[in-house]
Amino acid sequence: MQALQLDRKAITFSRDAMTAYLRLPEPLGGQKYRLEDVQAALAASGVKSGIDQGEIQNMIRAGIYDRPIAVASGKAPQDGVDGYYEYKFQSQLDGKPKIKEDGSVSYAIQLFEMVTEGQVIAVYHPAIQGSDGYTVKDTPVRARPGKELVPLRGRGFHCLEDGVTYVASITGKIDVINDKINILPVFEVPGDVDANMGNIEFRGDIIVHGSVYDVELRATGTVTIDGVVQGASIYANKDIVVSGGVLGNGKSVVDSKSSISAKFFEFATVRCKGDITADIFLNSNIYCEGKANVMSKKGCIIGGSVHAVCGIEANSIGNNAEIRTHVLVGNSGEVRMKMEELVNSIKTAADNITKAETILQKFEEFEEKTGQSCKDDPRRVQLVRIRVRDMARKAADEDALRKLETMVDNGRGANVKVRRKVYPGVHVSIDTCDARCKEEFQDIIFIKQQERVVMRKLSDWGEE
C-alpha cells in the first residue's frame, strides 16, 4: 500500500504561531498516511515544540480529512504580577456631613485617621516574576516581568527588618498625598478649651473633644471640634468641622482656606475658600468661594448675609417676621473693580520695568564704549531697585488676578435654590443684579437672565 507524501501546504499556523494545524487531504483508493510522513512535514514547516502525536495518530486512524486539526501547541507566557502596598488604614475619607434617614444631618465628620506608635500602617507585597513561553516553532515569547515599587516615602514611620512591614514611629494623624505618607503630630484636647487654657496656635491639626469658649484656635492643618464654639474664633489652613455649632455672640470668626461644616452658625462671621455646610445660618455674615449648602429638612437661612460664589441651596430663606436676609451668588461689582485695578497695576508695573530696562541698557552701552563701570552709580542702583520692586509687584498682581479670574469662572451660572419657602424681606443678588421678595414663594430657583434676577419653579427646572 503506497504511502502518501505531505507538502508544507498541509501545515498552517495561527497568527501568533502558538498553534499548528494539520489538514490531511482525503487520499485516493488504497493510499494511507504514515506518522513519520506527517512528522517530516511538520519539521519541514518549522514545527519543533508541543507536537501532539496522539492527535496525529487519531487523525490517521479515524480518517479525519480535509479539515484543519490542531496538532501542536506552544506555551503561553505567564506575565509577572507587580508589587503593591496594602494599606492598613483608611486612605480615602470623604470628609462630608452625612444625611440620616430622618432627614437630619450628622456633622460628626472624620477628616483624618489617627495611628499610634508601633502600629502597622502598610505591608508591601513583592512582585511575582513571570515565566517565558514559546511558539510551536520554539521561538521564545517573553513574559512581562513583575515590577517592584520603590519604598514608601514620607515621614513619621519606618520599615522593619523584613523589608516589607511599615510601622508608625509616632502617634499622630496619617495622610497619603501623591503616594507619600506623612504621620504628623496632632494637638488633641480631651475636654473643653476656655480662657483658663488660653489661645492655641499649632503647626498641624487640632482636635477638641469638647467645646471652645472665648479663645482663639489657629492651625496650619484642620480643626475638629466635637462640641460647640461660643464666642471663640477658629482659623485653619484646611477644613474646619464643628459638630455642635457656632454661637458667635457677635464676635466669633470662623475662617478656613478650605471648607467648613457646622451644625449651625448664629451671630458669627464665617469665611472660607471652599464649600460651607450647615443646618442653620442665623444672623451671620457668611462668605465662601464655593457653595453654601443648608442640608437638613429644617435647614434655613434667617437674617444676615450669605454670599456663596458658586451657588446656594437651602430649604427656606427668611421667616414670617420678614427679617431682612441677603443672599448673594456669583461675583459682585467689587470683584470686577478689583480685577480692573489689578489689570491697570500690572500694565503700570510692566511700563515701569520697560523704562528701567531701557535706561539700564544705555548704562551698559556707556560701559562698553568708555570702559568705565557704572555699577555704583546711584542712578543705576535706583533703577535696579525699581525694576526688582516692580517685577515683584507685577508677579503678585498677576497671581491675584488669576485667582480672581478663576473665581469668576467658577461663579458663572451660579443660582439660588430654595426647596421650600422664600419669605418677604429676602434680598437676592446674582453678580451685579438684584431682586427683592415682596411676597412668599415656594419651590423656587433664582437665576440670572438678560442682566436680571428671575424666578423659576425649581421642580420645573429638573430638580427633584
Coordinates of C-alpha atoms in Angstrom, one line a residue, residues 12-464:
T12 CA -0.8 26.1 8.8
F13 CA -0.3 28.3 11.8
S14 CA -2.3 30.7 14.0
R15 CA -1.3 34.3 13.6
D16 CA 0.8 34.2 16.8
A17 CA 2.4 30.9 15.9
M18 CA 1.2 29.4 19.1
T19 CA -0.8 26.7 17.3
A20 CA 0.0 24.5 14.3
Y21 CA -2.9 22.9 12.3
L22 CA -2.7 19.8 10.1
R23 CA -5.1 19.3 7.2
L24 CA -5.0 15.9 5.6
P25 CA -6.3 15.7 2.0
E26 CA -8.6 12.8 1.6
P27 CA -6.4 10.1 -0.1
L28 CA -7.3 8.1 -3.2
G29 CA -8.0 4.4 -3.0
G30 CA -5.5 2.3 -1.2
Q31 CA -3.3 5.1 -0.1
K32 CA -2.5 5.8 3.6
Y33 CA -0.8 8.4 5.7
R34 CA 2.0 7.5 8.0
L35 CA 3.0 9.1 11.3
E36 CA 6.6 9.6 10.2
D37 CA 5.5 11.4 7.0
V38 CA 3.4 13.8 9.0
Q39 CA 6.3 14.4 11.4
A40 CA 8.6 15.1 8.5
A41 CA 6.1 17.6 7.1
L42 CA 5.8 19.3 10.5
A43 CA 9.6 19.5 10.7
A44 CA 9.9 20.9 7.2
S45 CA 7.4 23.6 8.2
G46 CA 9.5 24.5 11.2
V47 CA 7.3 23.0 13.9
K48 CA 9.6 21.9 16.8
S49 CA 7.6 22.2 20.0
G50 CA 4.4 20.9 21.5
I51 CA 3.6 18.3 18.9
D52 CA 0.7 16.1 19.9
Q53 CA 1.5 12.7 18.3
G54 CA -1.6 11.1 19.8
E55 CA -3.8 13.6 17.9
I56 CA -2.0 12.9 14.7
Q57 CA -2.4 9.2 15.1
N58 CA -6.1 9.6 15.8
M59 CA -6.5 11.7 12.6
I60 CA -4.8 8.9 10.6
R61 CA -6.6 6.1 12.3
A62 CA -10.1 7.8 12.2
G63 CA -9.6 9.1 8.7
I64 CA -10.2 12.8 9.6
Y65 CA -9.6 14.5 6.3
D66 CA -10.0 18.0 4.7
R67 CA -10.3 20.0 7.9
P68 CA -7.6 21.6 10.0
I69 CA -6.9 20.0 13.4
A70 CA -4.6 21.5 16.0
V71 CA -1.6 19.1 16.3
A72 CA 0.9 21.3 18.0
S73 CA 0.7 24.0 20.7
G74 CA 3.2 26.4 22.1
K75 CA 3.3 27.6 25.7
A76 CA 1.8 30.9 26.5
P77 CA 3.9 33.2 28.7
Q78 CA 2.8 33.8 32.3
D79 CA 3.2 37.5 33.0
G80 CA 4.5 38.7 36.3
V81 CA 2.5 40.5 38.9
D82 CA 3.6 43.9 40.0
G83 CA 4.4 44.6 43.6
Y84 CA 1.8 46.6 45.6
Y85 CA 1.3 48.1 49.0
E86 CA -1.6 47.0 51.3
Y87 CA -2.5 50.0 53.5
K88 CA -3.7 49.1 57.0
F89 CA -5.6 52.4 57.4
Q90 CA -8.3 54.3 55.5
S91 CA -6.5 56.2 52.8
Q92 CA -9.7 57.8 51.4
L93 CA -12.0 59.9 53.6
D94 CA -14.8 62.0 52.1
G95 CA -14.9 64.5 55.0
K96 CA -18.6 65.3 54.2
P97 CA -21.6 65.5 56.5
K98 CA -24.0 62.5 56.4
I99 CA -27.7 62.9 55.8
K100 CA -29.6 60.5 58.1
E101 CA -32.8 58.6 57.1
D102 CA -34.9 61.1 59.1
G103 CA -33.6 64.0 57.1
S104 CA -31.3 65.3 59.8
V105 CA -27.6 65.7 59.2
S106 CA -24.7 64.3 61.2
Y107 CA -21.7 66.6 61.5
A108 CA -19.5 64.1 63.2
I109 CA -17.1 64.1 60.3
Q110 CA -13.9 62.1 60.1
L111 CA -11.3 64.4 58.4
F112 CA -8.4 62.0 59.0
E113 CA -7.3 58.8 60.7
M114 CA -5.1 58.6 63.8
V115 CA -2.4 55.9 64.2
T116 CA -0.4 55.0 67.3
E117 CA 3.3 54.5 67.6
G118 CA 4.3 50.9 66.6
Q119 CA 1.0 50.4 64.6
V120 CA 1.4 48.6 61.3
I121 CA 0.4 51.1 58.6
A122 CA 1.3 49.2 55.4
V123 CA 2.6 45.9 54.1
Y124 CA 4.5 45.5 50.8
H125 CA 3.7 42.5 48.6
P126 CA 6.7 41.9 46.4
A127 CA 6.4 41.4 42.7
I128 CA 5.9 37.9 41.3
Q129 CA 8.1 37.2 38.3
G130 CA 6.5 35.5 35.3
S131 CA 7.7 32.6 33.1
D132 CA 8.6 32.8 29.4
G133 CA 6.7 30.8 26.8
Y134 CA 7.5 29.6 23.3
T135 CA 5.7 29.1 19.9
V136 CA 5.3 25.8 18.1
K137 CA 8.4 26.9 16.2
D138 CA 10.3 27.1 19.5
T139 CA 10.6 30.8 19.3
P140 CA 10.8 32.3 22.8
V141 CA 7.8 34.5 23.9
R142 CA 9.0 36.7 26.7
A143 CA 6.7 37.3 29.7
R144 CA 6.1 40.8 31.1
P145 CA 8.2 40.9 34.3
G146 CA 6.6 42.0 37.6
K147 CA 7.7 45.5 38.6
E148 CA 8.8 46.3 42.1
L149 CA 7.7 49.5 43.7
V150 CA 10.0 52.0 45.4
P151 CA 10.0 52.0 49.2
L152 CA 7.4 54.2 50.8
R153 CA 8.3 57.8 51.1
G154 CA 7.3 60.3 53.8
R155 CA 7.9 60.7 57.5
G156 CA 6.7 59.6 60.8
F157 CA 7.2 55.8 60.1
H158 CA 9.9 53.2 59.4
C159 CA 10.3 49.8 57.8
L160 CA 11.0 46.7 59.8
E161 CA 13.9 44.4 59.2
D162 CA 11.7 42.1 57.0
G163 CA 11.8 44.9 54.4
V164 CA 8.0 44.8 53.8
T165 CA 6.3 45.9 57.0
Y166 CA 6.0 49.6 57.8
V167 CA 5.0 50.8 61.2
A168 CA 4.3 54.3 62.7
S169 CA 7.2 55.9 64.6
I170 CA 5.0 58.4 66.4
T171 CA 1.3 58.8 67.4
G172 CA -0.4 61.2 65.1
K173 CA -2.5 61.8 62.0
I174 CA -1.8 59.8 58.9
D175 CA -2.2 61.2 55.4
V176 CA -1.5 59.9 51.9
I177 CA -0.8 62.6 49.2
N178 CA 0.7 61.6 45.9
D179 CA 1.8 58.2 47.2
K180 CA 3.7 59.9 50.0
I181 CA 2.7 59.0 53.6
N182 CA 3.1 61.5 56.4
I183 CA 2.3 60.9 60.1
L184 CA 2.2 64.3 61.8
P185 CA 1.6 65.3 65.4
V186 CA -1.9 66.4 66.4
F187 CA -2.8 68.8 69.2
E188 CA -5.6 66.9 71.0
V189 CA -7.6 68.3 73.9
P190 CA -9.6 65.7 75.8
G191 CA -12.2 68.3 77.0
D192 CA -13.2 71.9 76.7
V193 CA -10.9 74.8 75.7
D194 CA -11.6 78.1 77.5
A195 CA -9.8 81.2 78.9
N196 CA -8.1 79.0 81.6
M197 CA -6.2 77.2 78.8
G198 CA -5.8 80.3 76.7
N199 CA -5.4 80.6 72.9
I200 CA -4.0 77.7 70.9
E201 CA -1.7 78.0 67.9
F202 CA -0.4 74.8 66.4
R203 CA 1.5 73.8 63.3
G204 CA -0.7 70.8 62.4
D205 CA -4.2 69.7 63.2
I206 CA -6.2 70.4 66.3
I207 CA -8.8 68.1 67.8
V208 CA -11.0 69.3 70.7
H209 CA -13.2 66.6 72.3
G210 CA -15.4 69.2 73.9
S211 CA -16.4 72.9 73.3
V212 CA -14.4 76.1 72.8
Y213 CA -15.2 79.2 74.7
D214 CA -13.9 82.8 74.2
V215 CA -10.5 82.0 72.9
E216 CA -8.7 81.7 69.5
L217 CA -7.6 78.5 67.8
R218 CA -5.2 78.7 64.9
A219 CA -3.9 75.7 63.0
T220 CA -1.9 75.1 59.8
G221 CA -4.0 72.0 59.3
T222 CA -7.6 71.0 60.2
V223 CA -9.6 71.9 63.2
T224 CA -12.2 69.4 64.6
I225 CA -14.4 70.3 67.5
D226 CA -16.8 67.8 68.9
G227 CA -18.9 70.3 70.9
V228 CA -19.9 74.0 70.2
V229 CA -17.9 77.2 69.6
Q230 CA -19.2 80.0 71.8
G231 CA -17.7 83.5 71.5
A232 CA -14.4 81.9 70.2
S233 CA -12.7 82.3 66.8
I234 CA -11.2 79.5 64.7
Y235 CA -8.6 79.9 62.0
A236 CA -7.3 77.0 59.8
N237 CA -5.5 76.4 56.6
K238 CA -7.6 73.3 56.0
D239 CA -11.1 72.1 56.9
I240 CA -12.9 73.2 60.0
V241 CA -15.6 70.9 61.5
V242 CA -17.8 71.9 64.5
S243 CA -20.1 69.1 65.3
G244 CA -22.2 71.1 67.7
G245 CA -22.4 74.5 66.0
V246 CA -21.2 78.1 66.5
L247 CA -22.8 80.6 68.9
G248 CA -20.9 83.6 67.8
N249 CA -22.3 86.2 70.2
G250 CA -21.4 88.8 67.5
K251 CA -17.7 88.3 67.9
S252 CA -16.8 84.8 66.6
V253 CA -14.8 84.5 63.4
V254 CA -14.5 81.1 61.7
D255 CA -12.0 81.3 58.8
S256 CA -10.8 78.4 56.7
K257 CA -8.7 78.2 53.5
S258 CA -10.6 75.1 52.7
S259 CA -14.2 74.0 53.6
I260 CA -16.3 74.5 56.8
S261 CA -19.0 72.3 58.3
A262 CA -21.1 73.0 61.4
K263 CA -24.5 72.2 62.9
F264 CA -25.4 75.9 62.9
F265 CA -24.0 79.4 62.8
E266 CA -25.6 82.1 64.9
F267 CA -24.3 85.7 65.0
A268 CA -20.9 84.8 63.6
T269 CA -18.6 85.8 60.8
V270 CA -17.6 82.9 58.6
R271 CA -15.2 82.9 55.6
C272 CA -13.8 80.0 53.6
K273 CA -12.2 79.2 50.2
G274 CA -14.3 76.1 49.7
D275 CA -17.8 75.0 50.5
I276 CA -19.7 75.7 53.7
T277 CA -22.4 73.3 55.1
A278 CA -24.8 73.8 58.0
D279 CA -28.4 73.3 59.1
I280 CA -29.0 76.9 60.0
F281 CA -27.4 80.3 59.2
L282 CA -28.9 82.8 61.7
N283 CA -28.0 86.5 61.6
S284 CA -24.5 85.7 60.4
N285 CA -22.2 87.1 57.8
I286 CA -21.1 84.2 55.6
Y287 CA -18.7 84.3 52.6
C288 CA -17.4 81.3 50.7
E289 CA -15.8 80.9 47.3
G290 CA -17.6 77.5 46.9
K291 CA -21.2 76.6 47.6
A292 CA -23.4 77.2 50.6
N293 CA -25.5 74.1 51.5
V294 CA -28.2 74.2 54.1
M295 CA -28.8 70.5 54.2
S296 CA -31.4 69.2 56.7
K297 CA -35.1 69.2 56.1
K298 CA -35.5 72.1 58.6
G299 CA -32.5 73.9 57.2
C300 CA -32.9 77.7 56.8
I301 CA -31.1 81.0 56.3
I302 CA -32.6 83.7 58.5
G303 CA -31.1 87.2 58.7
G304 CA -27.6 88.4 58.0
S305 CA -25.8 87.9 54.7
V306 CA -24.8 84.7 52.9
H307 CA -22.5 85.1 49.9
A308 CA -21.5 81.9 48.1
V309 CA -19.7 82.4 44.8
C310 CA -20.7 79.1 43.3
G311 CA -24.3 78.9 44.5
I312 CA -26.7 78.5 47.5
E313 CA -29.1 75.6 48.2
A314 CA -31.5 75.8 51.2
N315 CA -34.8 74.6 52.3
S316 CA -36.0 78.0 53.3
I317 CA -34.7 81.6 53.4
G318 CA -36.1 84.3 55.7
N319 CA -39.0 83.9 58.1
N320 CA -42.6 85.0 58.9
A321 CA -41.3 88.2 60.6
E322 CA -39.9 89.3 57.3
I323 CA -36.4 89.7 58.7
R324 CA -34.0 91.2 56.2
T325 CA -32.0 88.4 54.7
H326 CA -29.5 88.9 51.9
V327 CA -28.3 86.0 49.8
L328 CA -25.7 86.5 47.1
V329 CA -24.1 84.3 44.5
G330 CA -21.6 84.9 41.7
N331 CA -19.3 87.8 41.9
S332 CA -20.2 91.4 43.0
G333 CA -19.1 94.5 41.2
E334 CA -16.3 94.9 43.8
V335 CA -14.6 91.8 42.4
R336 CA -14.7 93.1 38.9
M337 CA -13.5 96.5 40.1
K338 CA -10.6 94.7 41.8
M339 CA -9.8 92.8 38.6
E340 CA -9.7 96.1 36.7
E341 CA -7.4 97.6 39.3
L342 CA -5.1 94.7 39.0
V343 CA -5.0 94.9 35.2
N344 CA -4.1 98.6 35.4
S345 CA -1.5 97.9 38.1
I346 CA 0.1 95.1 36.0
K347 CA 0.2 97.4 33.0
T348 CA 1.8 100.3 35.0
A349 CA 4.4 97.9 36.5
A350 CA 5.2 96.5 33.0
D351 CA 5.7 100.0 31.7
N352 CA 8.0 100.9 34.5
I353 CA 10.0 97.8 34.0
T354 CA 10.4 98.5 30.3
K355 CA 11.5 102.1 31.0
A356 CA 14.0 101.0 33.7
E357 CA 15.5 98.3 31.4
T358 CA 15.8 100.8 28.5
I359 CA 17.8 103.2 30.7
L360 CA 19.9 100.3 32.2
Q361 CA 20.7 99.2 28.6
K362 CA 22.1 102.7 28.0
F363 CA 24.3 102.4 31.1
E364 CA 25.7 99.1 29.6
E365 CA 26.3 100.7 26.2
F366 CA 28.2 103.5 28.0
E367 CA 30.3 101.0 29.9
E368 CA 31.2 99.1 26.6
K369 CA 32.0 102.4 24.9
T370 CA 34.1 104.0 27.6
G371 CA 35.3 101.1 29.6
Q372 CA 34.1 102.8 32.8
S373 CA 32.0 100.9 35.3
C374 CA 28.6 102.3 36.3
K375 CA 27.9 99.6 38.8
D376 CA 28.0 102.0 41.8
D377 CA 26.3 104.9 40.0
P378 CA 23.4 106.0 42.3
R379 CA 21.1 106.4 39.3
R380 CA 21.7 102.9 38.1
V381 CA 21.4 101.4 41.6
Q382 CA 18.0 103.2 42.0
L383 CA 16.8 101.9 38.6
V384 CA 17.8 98.3 39.5
R385 CA 15.8 98.6 42.8
I386 CA 12.8 100.0 40.9
R387 CA 12.9 97.1 38.4
V388 CA 13.1 94.5 41.1
R389 CA 10.3 96.1 43.1
D390 CA 8.0 96.4 40.0
M391 CA 8.8 92.8 38.9
A392 CA 7.8 91.5 42.3
R393 CA 4.7 93.7 42.3
K394 CA 3.7 92.6 38.8
A395 CA 4.1 88.9 39.7
A396 CA 2.0 89.3 42.8
D397 CA -0.7 91.2 40.9
E398 CA -0.8 88.6 38.1
D399 CA -1.2 85.8 40.7
A400 CA -4.1 87.7 42.4
L401 CA -5.7 88.3 39.0
R402 CA -5.5 84.6 38.1
K403 CA -7.2 83.7 41.3
L404 CA -10.0 86.2 40.7
E405 CA -10.4 85.1 37.1
T406 CA -10.8 81.5 38.4
M407 CA -13.3 82.6 40.9
V408 CA -15.3 84.5 38.3
D409 CA -15.3 81.4 36.1
N410 CA -16.5 79.2 38.9
G411 CA -19.3 81.6 39.7
R412 CA -20.6 81.8 36.2
G413 CA -24.2 80.4 36.1
A414 CA -24.5 80.3 39.9
N415 CA -28.0 80.3 41.3
V416 CA -30.1 80.2 44.5
K417 CA -32.2 77.1 45.0
V418 CA -34.9 77.1 47.7
R419 CA -36.8 73.8 48.1
R420 CA -39.5 75.1 50.4
K421 CA -40.2 78.8 51.2
V422 CA -38.7 82.2 50.4
Y423 CA -40.3 84.8 52.6
P424 CA -40.8 88.6 52.1
G425 CA -37.8 90.6 53.1
V426 CA -35.3 88.4 51.3
H427 CA -32.9 90.2 49.0
V428 CA -31.3 88.1 46.3
S429 CA -28.2 89.2 44.3
I430 CA -26.6 87.4 41.4
D431 CA -23.4 89.0 40.2
T432 CA -24.4 92.7 40.0
C433 CA -28.2 92.0 39.6
D434 CA -30.7 92.3 42.5
A435 CA -34.2 91.2 43.3
R436 CA -36.3 91.7 46.4
C437 CA -39.1 89.3 47.5
K438 CA -42.3 91.1 48.5
E439 CA -44.4 88.0 48.9
E440 CA -43.9 84.4 49.8
F441 CA -42.8 81.8 47.2
Q442 CA -42.2 78.1 47.3
D443 CA -40.1 75.7 45.3
I444 CA -38.1 78.4 43.6
I445 CA -34.8 78.8 41.8
F446 CA -33.3 82.3 41.3
I447 CA -31.3 82.6 38.1
K448 CA -29.7 85.4 36.1
Q449 CA -31.3 86.1 32.7
Q450 CA -30.6 89.1 30.5
E451 CA -29.0 91.0 33.3
R452 CA -32.0 90.4 35.6
V453 CA -32.7 88.1 38.5
V454 CA -35.7 85.9 37.6
M455 CA -37.5 83.2 39.4
R456 CA -38.5 79.8 38.0
K457 CA -40.2 76.8 39.6
L458 CA -37.4 74.5 40.9
S459 CA -39.4 71.4 40.2
D460 CA -39.8 72.5 36.6
W461 CA -36.0 73.1 36.4
G462 CA -35.4 69.4 36.5
E463 CA -34.6 69.3 40.3
E464 CA -36.1 66.7 42.5

